[in-house]
CSV table of C-alpha atoms in Angstrom, one decimal:
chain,number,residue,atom,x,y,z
X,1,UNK,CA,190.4,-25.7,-250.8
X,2,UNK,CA,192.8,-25.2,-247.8
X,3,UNK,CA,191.9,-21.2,-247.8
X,4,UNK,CA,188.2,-22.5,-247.4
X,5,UNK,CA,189.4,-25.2,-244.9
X,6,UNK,CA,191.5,-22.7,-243.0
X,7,UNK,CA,188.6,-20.3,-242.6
X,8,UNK,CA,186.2,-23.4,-241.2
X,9,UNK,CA,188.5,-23.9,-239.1
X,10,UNK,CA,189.3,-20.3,-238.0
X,11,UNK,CA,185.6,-19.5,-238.1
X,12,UNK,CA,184.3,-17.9,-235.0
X,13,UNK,CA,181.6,-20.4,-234.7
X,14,UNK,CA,183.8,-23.6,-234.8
X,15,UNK,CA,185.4,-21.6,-232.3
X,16,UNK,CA,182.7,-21.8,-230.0
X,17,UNK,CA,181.8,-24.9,-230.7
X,18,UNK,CA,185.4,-26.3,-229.8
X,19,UNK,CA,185.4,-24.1,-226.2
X,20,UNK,CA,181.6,-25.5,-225.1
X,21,UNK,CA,182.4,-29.5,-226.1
X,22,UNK,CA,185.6,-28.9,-224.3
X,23,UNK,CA,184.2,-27.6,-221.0
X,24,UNK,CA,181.8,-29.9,-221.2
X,25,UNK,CA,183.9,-32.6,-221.3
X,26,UNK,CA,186.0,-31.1,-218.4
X,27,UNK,CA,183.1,-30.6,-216.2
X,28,UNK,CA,181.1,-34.3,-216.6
X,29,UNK,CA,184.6,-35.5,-216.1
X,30,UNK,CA,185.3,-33.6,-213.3
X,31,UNK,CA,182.1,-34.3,-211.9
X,32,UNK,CA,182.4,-37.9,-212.9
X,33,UNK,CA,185.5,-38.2,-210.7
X,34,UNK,CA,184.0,-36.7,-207.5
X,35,UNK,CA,181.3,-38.3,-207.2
X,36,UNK,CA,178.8,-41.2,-208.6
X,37,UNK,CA,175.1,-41.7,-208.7
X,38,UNK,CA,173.9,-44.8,-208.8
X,39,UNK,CA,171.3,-47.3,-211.3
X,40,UNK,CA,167.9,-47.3,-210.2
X,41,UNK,CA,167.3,-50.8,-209.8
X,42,UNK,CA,166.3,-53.4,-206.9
X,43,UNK,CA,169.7,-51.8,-205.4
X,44,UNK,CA,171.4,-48.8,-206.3
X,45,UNK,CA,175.6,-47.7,-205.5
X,46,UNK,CA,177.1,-44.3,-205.2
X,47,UNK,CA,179.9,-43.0,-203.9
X,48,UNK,CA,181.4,-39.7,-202.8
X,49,UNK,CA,185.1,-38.9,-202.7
X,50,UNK,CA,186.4,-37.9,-199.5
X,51,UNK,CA,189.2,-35.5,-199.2
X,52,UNK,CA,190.6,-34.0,-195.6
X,53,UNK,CA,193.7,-32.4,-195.0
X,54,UNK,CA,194.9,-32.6,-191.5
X,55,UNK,CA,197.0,-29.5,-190.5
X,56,UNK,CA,199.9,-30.0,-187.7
X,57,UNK,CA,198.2,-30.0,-184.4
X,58,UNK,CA,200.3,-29.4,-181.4
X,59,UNK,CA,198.5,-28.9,-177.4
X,60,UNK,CA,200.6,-27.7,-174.3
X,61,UNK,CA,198.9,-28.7,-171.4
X,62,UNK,CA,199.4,-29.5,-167.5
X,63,UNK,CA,200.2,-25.9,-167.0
X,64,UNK,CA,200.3,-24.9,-163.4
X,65,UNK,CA,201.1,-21.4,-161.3
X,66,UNK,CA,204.1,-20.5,-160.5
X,67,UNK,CA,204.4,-19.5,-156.2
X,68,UNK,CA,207.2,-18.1,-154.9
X,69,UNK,CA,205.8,-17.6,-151.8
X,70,UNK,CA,208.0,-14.9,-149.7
X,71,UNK,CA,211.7,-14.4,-150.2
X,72,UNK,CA,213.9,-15.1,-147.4
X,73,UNK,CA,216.6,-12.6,-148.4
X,74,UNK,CA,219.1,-14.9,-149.5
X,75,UNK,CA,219.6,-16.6,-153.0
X,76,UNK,CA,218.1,-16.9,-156.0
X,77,UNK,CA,214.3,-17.9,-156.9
X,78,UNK,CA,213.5,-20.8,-158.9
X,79,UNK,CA,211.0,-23.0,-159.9
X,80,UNK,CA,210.0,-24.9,-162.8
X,81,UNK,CA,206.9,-27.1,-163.7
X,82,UNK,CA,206.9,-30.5,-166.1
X,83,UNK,CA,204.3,-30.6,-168.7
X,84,UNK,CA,202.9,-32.0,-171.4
X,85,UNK,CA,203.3,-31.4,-175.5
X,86,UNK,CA,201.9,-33.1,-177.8
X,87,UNK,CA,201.9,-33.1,-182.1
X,88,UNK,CA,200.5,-35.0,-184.6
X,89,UNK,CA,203.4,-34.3,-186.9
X,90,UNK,CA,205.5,-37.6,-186.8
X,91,UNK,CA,208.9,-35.6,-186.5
X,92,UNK,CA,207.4,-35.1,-182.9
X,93,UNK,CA,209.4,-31.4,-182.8
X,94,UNK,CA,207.6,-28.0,-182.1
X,95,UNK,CA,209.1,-24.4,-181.2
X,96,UNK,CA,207.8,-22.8,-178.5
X,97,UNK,CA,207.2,-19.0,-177.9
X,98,UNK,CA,207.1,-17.4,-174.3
X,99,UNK,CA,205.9,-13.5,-173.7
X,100,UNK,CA,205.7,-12.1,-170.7
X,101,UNK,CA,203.7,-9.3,-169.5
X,102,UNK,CA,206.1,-6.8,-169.3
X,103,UNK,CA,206.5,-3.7,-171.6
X,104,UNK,CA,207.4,-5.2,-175.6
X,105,UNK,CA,205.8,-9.1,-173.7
X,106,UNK,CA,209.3,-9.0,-171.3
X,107,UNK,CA,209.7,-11.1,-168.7
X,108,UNK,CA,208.6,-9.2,-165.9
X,109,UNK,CA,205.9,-9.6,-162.8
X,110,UNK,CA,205.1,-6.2,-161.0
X,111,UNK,CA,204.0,-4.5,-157.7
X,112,UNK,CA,201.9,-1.7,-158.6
X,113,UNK,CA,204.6,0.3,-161.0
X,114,UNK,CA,207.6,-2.0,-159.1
X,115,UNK,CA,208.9,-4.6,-162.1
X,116,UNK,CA,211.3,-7.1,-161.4
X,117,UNK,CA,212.6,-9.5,-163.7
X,118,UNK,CA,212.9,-13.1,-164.3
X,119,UNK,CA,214.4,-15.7,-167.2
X,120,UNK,CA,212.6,-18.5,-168.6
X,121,UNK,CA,214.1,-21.6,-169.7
X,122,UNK,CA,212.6,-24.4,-171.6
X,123,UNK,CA,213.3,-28.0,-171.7
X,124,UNK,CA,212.2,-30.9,-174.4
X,125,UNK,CA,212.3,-33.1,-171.2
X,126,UNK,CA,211.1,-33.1,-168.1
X,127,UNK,CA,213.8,-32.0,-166.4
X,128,UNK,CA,215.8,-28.9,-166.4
X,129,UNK,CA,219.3,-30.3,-167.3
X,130,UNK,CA,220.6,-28.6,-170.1
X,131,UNK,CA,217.5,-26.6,-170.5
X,132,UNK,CA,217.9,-23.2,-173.1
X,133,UNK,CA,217.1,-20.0,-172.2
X,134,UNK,CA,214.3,-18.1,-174.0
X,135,UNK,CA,214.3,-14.4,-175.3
X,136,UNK,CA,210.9,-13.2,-174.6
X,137,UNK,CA,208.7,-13.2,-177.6
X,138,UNK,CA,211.0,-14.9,-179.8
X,139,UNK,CA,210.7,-18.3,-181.2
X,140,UNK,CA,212.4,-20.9,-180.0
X,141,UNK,CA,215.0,-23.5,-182.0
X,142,UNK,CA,213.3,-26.6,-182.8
X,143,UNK,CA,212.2,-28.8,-179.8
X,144,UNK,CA,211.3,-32.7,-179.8
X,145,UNK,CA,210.3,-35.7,-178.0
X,146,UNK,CA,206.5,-34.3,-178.6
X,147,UNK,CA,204.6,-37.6,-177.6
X,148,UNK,CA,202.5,-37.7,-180.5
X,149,UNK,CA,199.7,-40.5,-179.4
X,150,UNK,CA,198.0,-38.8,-177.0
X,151,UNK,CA,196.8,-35.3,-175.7
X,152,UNK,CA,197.4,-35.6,-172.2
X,153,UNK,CA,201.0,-37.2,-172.6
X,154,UNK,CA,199.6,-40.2,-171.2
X,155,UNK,CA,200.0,-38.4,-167.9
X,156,UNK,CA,203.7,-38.5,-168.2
X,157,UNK,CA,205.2,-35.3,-169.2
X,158,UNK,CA,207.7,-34.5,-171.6
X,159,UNK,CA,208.6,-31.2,-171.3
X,160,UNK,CA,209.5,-28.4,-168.4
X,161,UNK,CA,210.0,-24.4,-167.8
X,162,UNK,CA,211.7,-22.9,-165.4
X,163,UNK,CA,211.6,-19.6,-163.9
X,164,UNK,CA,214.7,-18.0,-161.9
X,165,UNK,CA,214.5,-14.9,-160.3
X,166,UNK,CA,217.5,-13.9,-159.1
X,167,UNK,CA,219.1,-12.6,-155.7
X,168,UNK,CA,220.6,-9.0,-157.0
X,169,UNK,CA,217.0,-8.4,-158.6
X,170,UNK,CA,214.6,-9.3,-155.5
X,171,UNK,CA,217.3,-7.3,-153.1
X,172,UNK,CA,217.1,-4.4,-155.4
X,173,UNK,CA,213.3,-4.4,-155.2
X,174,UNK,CA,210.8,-2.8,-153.1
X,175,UNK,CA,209.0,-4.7,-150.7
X,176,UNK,CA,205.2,-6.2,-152.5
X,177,UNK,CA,203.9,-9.0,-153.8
X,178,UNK,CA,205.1,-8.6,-157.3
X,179,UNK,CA,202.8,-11.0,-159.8
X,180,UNK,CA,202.7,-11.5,-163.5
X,181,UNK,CA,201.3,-13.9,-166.0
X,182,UNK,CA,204.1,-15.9,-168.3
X,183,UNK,CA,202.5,-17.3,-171.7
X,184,UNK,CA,204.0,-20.2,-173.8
X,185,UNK,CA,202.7,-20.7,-177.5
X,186,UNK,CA,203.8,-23.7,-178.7
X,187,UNK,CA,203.6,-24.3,-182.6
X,188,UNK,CA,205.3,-27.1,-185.1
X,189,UNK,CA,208.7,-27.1,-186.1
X,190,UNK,CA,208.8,-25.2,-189.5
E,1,UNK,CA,141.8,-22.5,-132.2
E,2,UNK,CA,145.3,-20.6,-132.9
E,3,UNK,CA,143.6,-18.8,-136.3
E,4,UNK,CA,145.0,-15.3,-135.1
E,5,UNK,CA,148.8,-16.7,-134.7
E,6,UNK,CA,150.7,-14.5,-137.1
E,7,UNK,CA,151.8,-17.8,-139.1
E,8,UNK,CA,148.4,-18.8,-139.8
E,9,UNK,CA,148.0,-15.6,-140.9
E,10,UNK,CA,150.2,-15.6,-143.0
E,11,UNK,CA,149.5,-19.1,-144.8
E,12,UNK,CA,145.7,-18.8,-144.9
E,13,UNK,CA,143.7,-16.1,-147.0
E,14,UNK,CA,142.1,-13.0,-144.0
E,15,UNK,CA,138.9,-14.4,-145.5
E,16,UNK,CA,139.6,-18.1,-144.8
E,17,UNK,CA,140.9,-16.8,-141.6
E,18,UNK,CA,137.7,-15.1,-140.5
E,19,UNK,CA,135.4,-18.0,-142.0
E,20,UNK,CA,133.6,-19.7,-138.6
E,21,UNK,CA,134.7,-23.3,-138.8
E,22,UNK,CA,132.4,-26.0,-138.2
E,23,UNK,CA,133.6,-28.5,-135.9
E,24,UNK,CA,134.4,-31.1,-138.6
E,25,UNK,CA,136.7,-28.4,-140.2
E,26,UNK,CA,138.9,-27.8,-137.3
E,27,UNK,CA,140.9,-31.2,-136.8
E,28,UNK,CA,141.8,-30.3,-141.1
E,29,UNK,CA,142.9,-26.4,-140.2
E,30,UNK,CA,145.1,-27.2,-137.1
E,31,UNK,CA,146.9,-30.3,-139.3
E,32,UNK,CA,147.1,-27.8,-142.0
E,33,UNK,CA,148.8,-24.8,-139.9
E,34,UNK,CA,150.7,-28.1,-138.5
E,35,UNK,CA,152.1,-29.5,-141.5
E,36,UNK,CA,152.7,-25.6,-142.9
E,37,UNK,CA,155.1,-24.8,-139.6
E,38,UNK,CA,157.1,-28.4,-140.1
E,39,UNK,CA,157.1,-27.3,-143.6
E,40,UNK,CA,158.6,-23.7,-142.9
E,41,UNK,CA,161.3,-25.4,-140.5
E,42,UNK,CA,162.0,-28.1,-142.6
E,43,UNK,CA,163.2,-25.2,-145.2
E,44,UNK,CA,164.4,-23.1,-143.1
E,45,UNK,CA,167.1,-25.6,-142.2
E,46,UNK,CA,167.8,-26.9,-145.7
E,47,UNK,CA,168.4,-23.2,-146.7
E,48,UNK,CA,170.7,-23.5,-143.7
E,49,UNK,CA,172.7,-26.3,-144.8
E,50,UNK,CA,172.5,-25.0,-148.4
E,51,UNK,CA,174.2,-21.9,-147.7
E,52,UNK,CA,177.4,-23.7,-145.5
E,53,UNK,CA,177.7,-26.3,-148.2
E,54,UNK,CA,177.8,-23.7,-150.8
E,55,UNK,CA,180.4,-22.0,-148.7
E,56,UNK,CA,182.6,-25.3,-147.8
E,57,UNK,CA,182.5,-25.8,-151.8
E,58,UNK,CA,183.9,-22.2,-152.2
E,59,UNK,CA,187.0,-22.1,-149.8
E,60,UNK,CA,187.4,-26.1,-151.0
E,61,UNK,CA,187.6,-24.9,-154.9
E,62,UNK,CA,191.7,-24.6,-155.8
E,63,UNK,CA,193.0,-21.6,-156.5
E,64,UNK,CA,193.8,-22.8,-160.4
E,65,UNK,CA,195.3,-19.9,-162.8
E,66,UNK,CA,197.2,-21.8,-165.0
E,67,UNK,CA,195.8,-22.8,-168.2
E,68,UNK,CA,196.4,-25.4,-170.5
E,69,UNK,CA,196.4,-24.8,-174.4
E,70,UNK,CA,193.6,-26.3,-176.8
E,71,UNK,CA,195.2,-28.5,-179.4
E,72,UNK,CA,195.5,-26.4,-182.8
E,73,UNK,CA,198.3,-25.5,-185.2
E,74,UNK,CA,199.2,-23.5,-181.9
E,75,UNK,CA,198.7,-24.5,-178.6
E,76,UNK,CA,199.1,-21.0,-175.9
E,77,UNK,CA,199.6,-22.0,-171.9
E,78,UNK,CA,199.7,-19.5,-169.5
E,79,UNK,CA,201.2,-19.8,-166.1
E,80,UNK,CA,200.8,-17.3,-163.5
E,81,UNK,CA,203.8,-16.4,-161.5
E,82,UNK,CA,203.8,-14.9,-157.6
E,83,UNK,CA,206.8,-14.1,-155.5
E,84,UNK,CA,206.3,-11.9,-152.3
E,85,UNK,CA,209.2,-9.9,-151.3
E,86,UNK,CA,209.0,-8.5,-147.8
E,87,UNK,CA,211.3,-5.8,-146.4
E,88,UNK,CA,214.6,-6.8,-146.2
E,89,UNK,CA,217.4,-5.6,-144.4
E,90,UNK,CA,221.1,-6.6,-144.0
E,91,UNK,CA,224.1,-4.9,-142.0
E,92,UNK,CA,227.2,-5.2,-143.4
E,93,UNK,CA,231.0,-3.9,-142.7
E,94,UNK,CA,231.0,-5.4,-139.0
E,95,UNK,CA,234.3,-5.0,-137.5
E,96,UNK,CA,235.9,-6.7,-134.2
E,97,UNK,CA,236.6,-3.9,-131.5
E,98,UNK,CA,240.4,-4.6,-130.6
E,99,UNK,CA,241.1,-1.2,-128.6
E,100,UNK,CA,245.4,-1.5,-127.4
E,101,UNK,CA,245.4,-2.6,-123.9
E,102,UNK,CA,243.9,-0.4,-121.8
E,103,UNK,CA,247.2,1.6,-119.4
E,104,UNK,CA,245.0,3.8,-117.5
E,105,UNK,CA,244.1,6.8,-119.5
E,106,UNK,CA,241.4,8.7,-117.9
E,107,UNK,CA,239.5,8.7,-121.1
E,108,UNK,CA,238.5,5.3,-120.6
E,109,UNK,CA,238.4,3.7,-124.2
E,110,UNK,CA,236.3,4.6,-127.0
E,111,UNK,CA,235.9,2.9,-130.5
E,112,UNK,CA,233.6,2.9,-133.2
E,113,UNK,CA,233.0,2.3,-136.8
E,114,UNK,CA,231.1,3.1,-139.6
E,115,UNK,CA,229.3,0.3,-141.1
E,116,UNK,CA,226.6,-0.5,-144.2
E,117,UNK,CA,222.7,-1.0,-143.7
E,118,UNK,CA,220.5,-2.4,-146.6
E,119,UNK,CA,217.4,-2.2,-146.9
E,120,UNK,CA,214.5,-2.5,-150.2
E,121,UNK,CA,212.4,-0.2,-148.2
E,122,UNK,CA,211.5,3.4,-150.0
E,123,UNK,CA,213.2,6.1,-147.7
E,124,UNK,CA,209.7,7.7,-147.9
E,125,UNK,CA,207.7,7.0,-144.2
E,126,UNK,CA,210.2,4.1,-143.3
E,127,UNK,CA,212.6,3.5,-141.1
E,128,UNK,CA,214.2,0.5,-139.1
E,129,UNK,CA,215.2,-0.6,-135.4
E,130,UNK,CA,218.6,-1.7,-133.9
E,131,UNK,CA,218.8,-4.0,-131.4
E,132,UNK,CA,221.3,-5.4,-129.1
E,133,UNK,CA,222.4,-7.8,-126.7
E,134,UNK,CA,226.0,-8.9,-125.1
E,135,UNK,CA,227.3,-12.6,-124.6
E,136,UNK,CA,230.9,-12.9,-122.6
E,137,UNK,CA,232.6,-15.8,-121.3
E,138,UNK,CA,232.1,-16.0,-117.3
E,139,UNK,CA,228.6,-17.1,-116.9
E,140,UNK,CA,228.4,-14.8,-113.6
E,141,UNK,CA,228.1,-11.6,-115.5
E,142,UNK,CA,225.9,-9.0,-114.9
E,143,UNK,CA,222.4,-10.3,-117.2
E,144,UNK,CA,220.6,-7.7,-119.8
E,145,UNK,CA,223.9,-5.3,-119.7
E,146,UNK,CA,226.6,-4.7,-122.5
E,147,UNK,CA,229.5,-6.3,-120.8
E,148,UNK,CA,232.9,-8.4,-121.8
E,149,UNK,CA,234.2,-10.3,-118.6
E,150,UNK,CA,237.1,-12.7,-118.1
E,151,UNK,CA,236.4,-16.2,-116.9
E,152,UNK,CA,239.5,-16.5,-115.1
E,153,UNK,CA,239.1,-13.6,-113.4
E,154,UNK,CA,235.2,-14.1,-112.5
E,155,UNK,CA,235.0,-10.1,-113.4
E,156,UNK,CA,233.1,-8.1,-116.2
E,157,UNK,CA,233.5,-4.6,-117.6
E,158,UNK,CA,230.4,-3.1,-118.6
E,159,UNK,CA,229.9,-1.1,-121.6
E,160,UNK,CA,227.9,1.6,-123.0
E,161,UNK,CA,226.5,1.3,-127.0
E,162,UNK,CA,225.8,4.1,-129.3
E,163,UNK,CA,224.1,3.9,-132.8
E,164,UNK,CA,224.1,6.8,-135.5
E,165,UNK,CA,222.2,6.6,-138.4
E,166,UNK,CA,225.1,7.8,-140.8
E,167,UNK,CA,228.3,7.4,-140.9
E,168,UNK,CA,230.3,9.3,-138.0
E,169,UNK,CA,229.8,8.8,-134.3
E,170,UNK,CA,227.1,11.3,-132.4
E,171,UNK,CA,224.3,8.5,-132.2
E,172,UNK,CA,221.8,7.7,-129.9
E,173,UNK,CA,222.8,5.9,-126.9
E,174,UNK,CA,221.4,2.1,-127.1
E,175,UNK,CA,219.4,0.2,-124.1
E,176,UNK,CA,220.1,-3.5,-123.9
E,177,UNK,CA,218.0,-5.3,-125.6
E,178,UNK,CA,215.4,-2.6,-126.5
E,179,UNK,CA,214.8,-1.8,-129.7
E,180,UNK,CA,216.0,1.8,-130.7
E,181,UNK,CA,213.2,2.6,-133.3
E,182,UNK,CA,213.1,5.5,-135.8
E,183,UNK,CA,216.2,4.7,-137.9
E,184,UNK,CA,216.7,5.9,-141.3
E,185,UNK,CA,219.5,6.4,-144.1
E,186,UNK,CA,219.7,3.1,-145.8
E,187,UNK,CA,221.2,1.9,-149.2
E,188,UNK,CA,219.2,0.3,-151.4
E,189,UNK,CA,222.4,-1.4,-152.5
E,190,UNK,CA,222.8,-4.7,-150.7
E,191,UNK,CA,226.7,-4.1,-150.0
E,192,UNK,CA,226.4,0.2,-150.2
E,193,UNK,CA,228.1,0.5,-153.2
E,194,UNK,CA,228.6,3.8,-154.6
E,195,UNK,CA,226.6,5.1,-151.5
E,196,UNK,CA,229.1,4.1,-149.0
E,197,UNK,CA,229.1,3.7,-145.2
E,198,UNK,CA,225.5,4.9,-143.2
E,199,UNK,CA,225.6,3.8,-139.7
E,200,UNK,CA,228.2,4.4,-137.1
E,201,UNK,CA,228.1,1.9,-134.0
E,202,UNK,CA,230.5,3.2,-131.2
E,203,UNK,CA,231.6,1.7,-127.7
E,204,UNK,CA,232.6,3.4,-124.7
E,205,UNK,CA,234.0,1.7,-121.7
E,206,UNK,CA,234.9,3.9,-118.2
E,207,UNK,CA,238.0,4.6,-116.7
E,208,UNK,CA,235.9,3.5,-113.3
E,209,UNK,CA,235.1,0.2,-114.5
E,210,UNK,CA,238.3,-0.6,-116.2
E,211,UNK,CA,239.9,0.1,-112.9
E,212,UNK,CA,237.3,-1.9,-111.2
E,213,UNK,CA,238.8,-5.3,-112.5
E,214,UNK,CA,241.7,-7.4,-112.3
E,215,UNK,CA,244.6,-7.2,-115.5
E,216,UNK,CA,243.3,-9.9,-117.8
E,217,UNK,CA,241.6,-10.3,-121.1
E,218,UNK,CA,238.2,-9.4,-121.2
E,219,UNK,CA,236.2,-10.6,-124.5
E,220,UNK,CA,232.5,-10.4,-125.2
E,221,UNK,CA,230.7,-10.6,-128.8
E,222,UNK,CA,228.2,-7.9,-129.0
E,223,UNK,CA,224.8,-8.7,-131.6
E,224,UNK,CA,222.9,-6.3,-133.6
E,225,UNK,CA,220.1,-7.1,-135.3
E,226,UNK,CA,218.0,-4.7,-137.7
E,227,UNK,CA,214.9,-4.9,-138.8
E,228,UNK,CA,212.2,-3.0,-140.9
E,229,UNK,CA,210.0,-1.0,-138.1
């Protein structure tokens, strides 16, 4: 008896059988969960399961230019603008990526085939006390103080760059309005 | 009737044009050319006033480069950054002229020294002008001349200037307050280093007008200035 048992149960169609009642179990259960039809009646309820994954959002914005204007000769040049970051990740921290566009993104502005450099500091504040320099195209450590309730910072900023040129550079430099574009990608904190 | 006026012509059809009007017609074609010239002023001025406002909007429009990221798992900013350098120079390695008191010699006195000029300019096509002036103590002194004078003595010695482009006397004599143009053989170093001195300024006083004045101290500050030509 357990020999024929054994090959009932071993049997290629109670096989089968077993794999389709399974899936089909799986699938109206699956289906089941997701979603519900309703009862045809006077009124009738169904409901869909809603699933959205919100990824971590960051926005710099209230960029502005950076102008010089002419050098007088004497000192360094530096300027640096506030602006705003925001996250929707509740640690309100972000790293931030600058490239310039010198040769291998280095921080350089140009006359024709003149370059002079500059560093770039960044700043979790609006100021530029105890700002950190940047390496260009490397990411930064991780920044805070992200606001993280609105896009615009609420029009008060939270964050700053500065640019310094400095004296030995613009003396050893040709004459020319040297120009360059300076690119910050912020991203969240890993 | 003004049918053959160019404008009419060119609102009304040749054939219209030609057509014999009957009297009850005319009053209608005369409003009609009328209206069409108040018409063709009235655009011609708004076109006008179109194109100035479009213009006023232009210049008006900021100059904006920056721009601000999108919000995203990565936000990118971009700032664009402008400094203007213009052709700098500098003179450096300035030294007092002290000569020893002056006992007669017939050579008068003569001193110079070599002295550093900057520049950012390429050597290529530029070049750069000295000028120079004199101030000395007694007011009474000789104007737009290189002179020290003694305010005690109410007397001033008058002095010659010469400037060499590189190091070493054997410049070109200098003209009170006149530019002497043409100038080359900068460093592109600020202070000359590794290149070393490349001007020479030299002073020469006469045994004439040394002799001319009474025994005193005579002091005067002389100026330089350089600039890119």
């Amino acid at each position: 008896l357990s020999v024929r048992i054994k090959k009932l149960i071993f049997s290629p169609k109670l096989f089968f059988l077993a794999i389709f009642v399974i899936s089909t179990l799986l699938i109206s259960y699956t289906f089941l969960l997701a979603t519900s039809d309703g009862e045809l009646g006077a009124t009738s309820e169904g409901s869909a399961d809603m699933t959205l994954e919100i990824a971590r959002l960051v926005r710099l914005s209230n960029m502005a230019d950076v102008a010089f204007g002419q050098y007088s000769g004497s000192g360094d040049l530096s300027a640096d603008r506030d602006v705003c970051v925001w996250t929707n990740d509740a640690d309100a921290t972000y790293v931030v990526t600058a490239t310039g566009d010198g040769e291998d993104s280095a921080f350089t502005v140009s006359a024709a085939a003149e370059l002079l450099a500059y560093t770039v500091y960044w700043n979790d504040t609006a100021s530029t006390d105890n700002n950190i320099l940047l390496t260009a195209n490397q990411v930064s450590a991780a920044m805070g103080n992200a606001n993280t309730s609105s896009h615009s910072c609420g029009g008060v900023d939270n964050a700053n760059f500065q640019v310094i040129i400095n004296q030995t550079s613009l003396l050893a430099s040709r004459p020319g309005t040297y120009t360059g574009v300076l690119t910050f990608v912020v991203a969240p904190a890993p | 009737l003004q049918c053959t006026e160019p404008l009419i012509r060119r609102q009304w059809k040749p054939k219209q044009v030609s057509e014999e009007l009957s009297p009850k017609q005319q009053p209608i074609f005369i409003a009609k050319v009328v209206w069409a010239r108040k018409r063709r002023a009235i655009m011609k001025t708004f076109i006008k006033l179109l194109i100035v406002a479009i213009t006023m909007l232009l210049y008006s429009l900021p100059v904006m480069a920056a721009s601000d990221g999108v919000a995203g798992e990565t936000s990118t900013g971009t700032t664009d950054i402008t400094v203007d350098i213009p052709p700098l120079v500098r003179i450096s390695g300035m030294e007092d002229i002290e000569p020893a008191p002056y006992t007669g010699g017939a050579g008068g006195i003569d001193e110079d020294f070599d002295l550093c000029v900057y520049s950012n300019m390429a050597a290529a096509g530029n070049s750069y002008d000295v000028t120079m002036t004199s101030t000395s103590p007694w007011g009474g002194a000789t104007a737009d001349q290189f002179r020290i004078s003694n305010n005690t003595n109410e007397q001033e010695i008058a002095y010659t200037v010469e400037w060499n482009d590189e190091d070493g006397t054997g410049g070109s004599a200098v003209t009170y307050n006149t530019p002497l143009t043409g100038q080359t053989g900068w460093s592109n170093d600020v202070d000359c280093d590794g290149d070393g001195d490349n001007a020479n300024l030299r002073v020469q006083m006469t045994q004439t007008n040394l002799l001319a004045v009474l025994a005193g101290e005579y002091t005067g500050t002389l100026t330089v200035v350089i600039s890119p030509e």
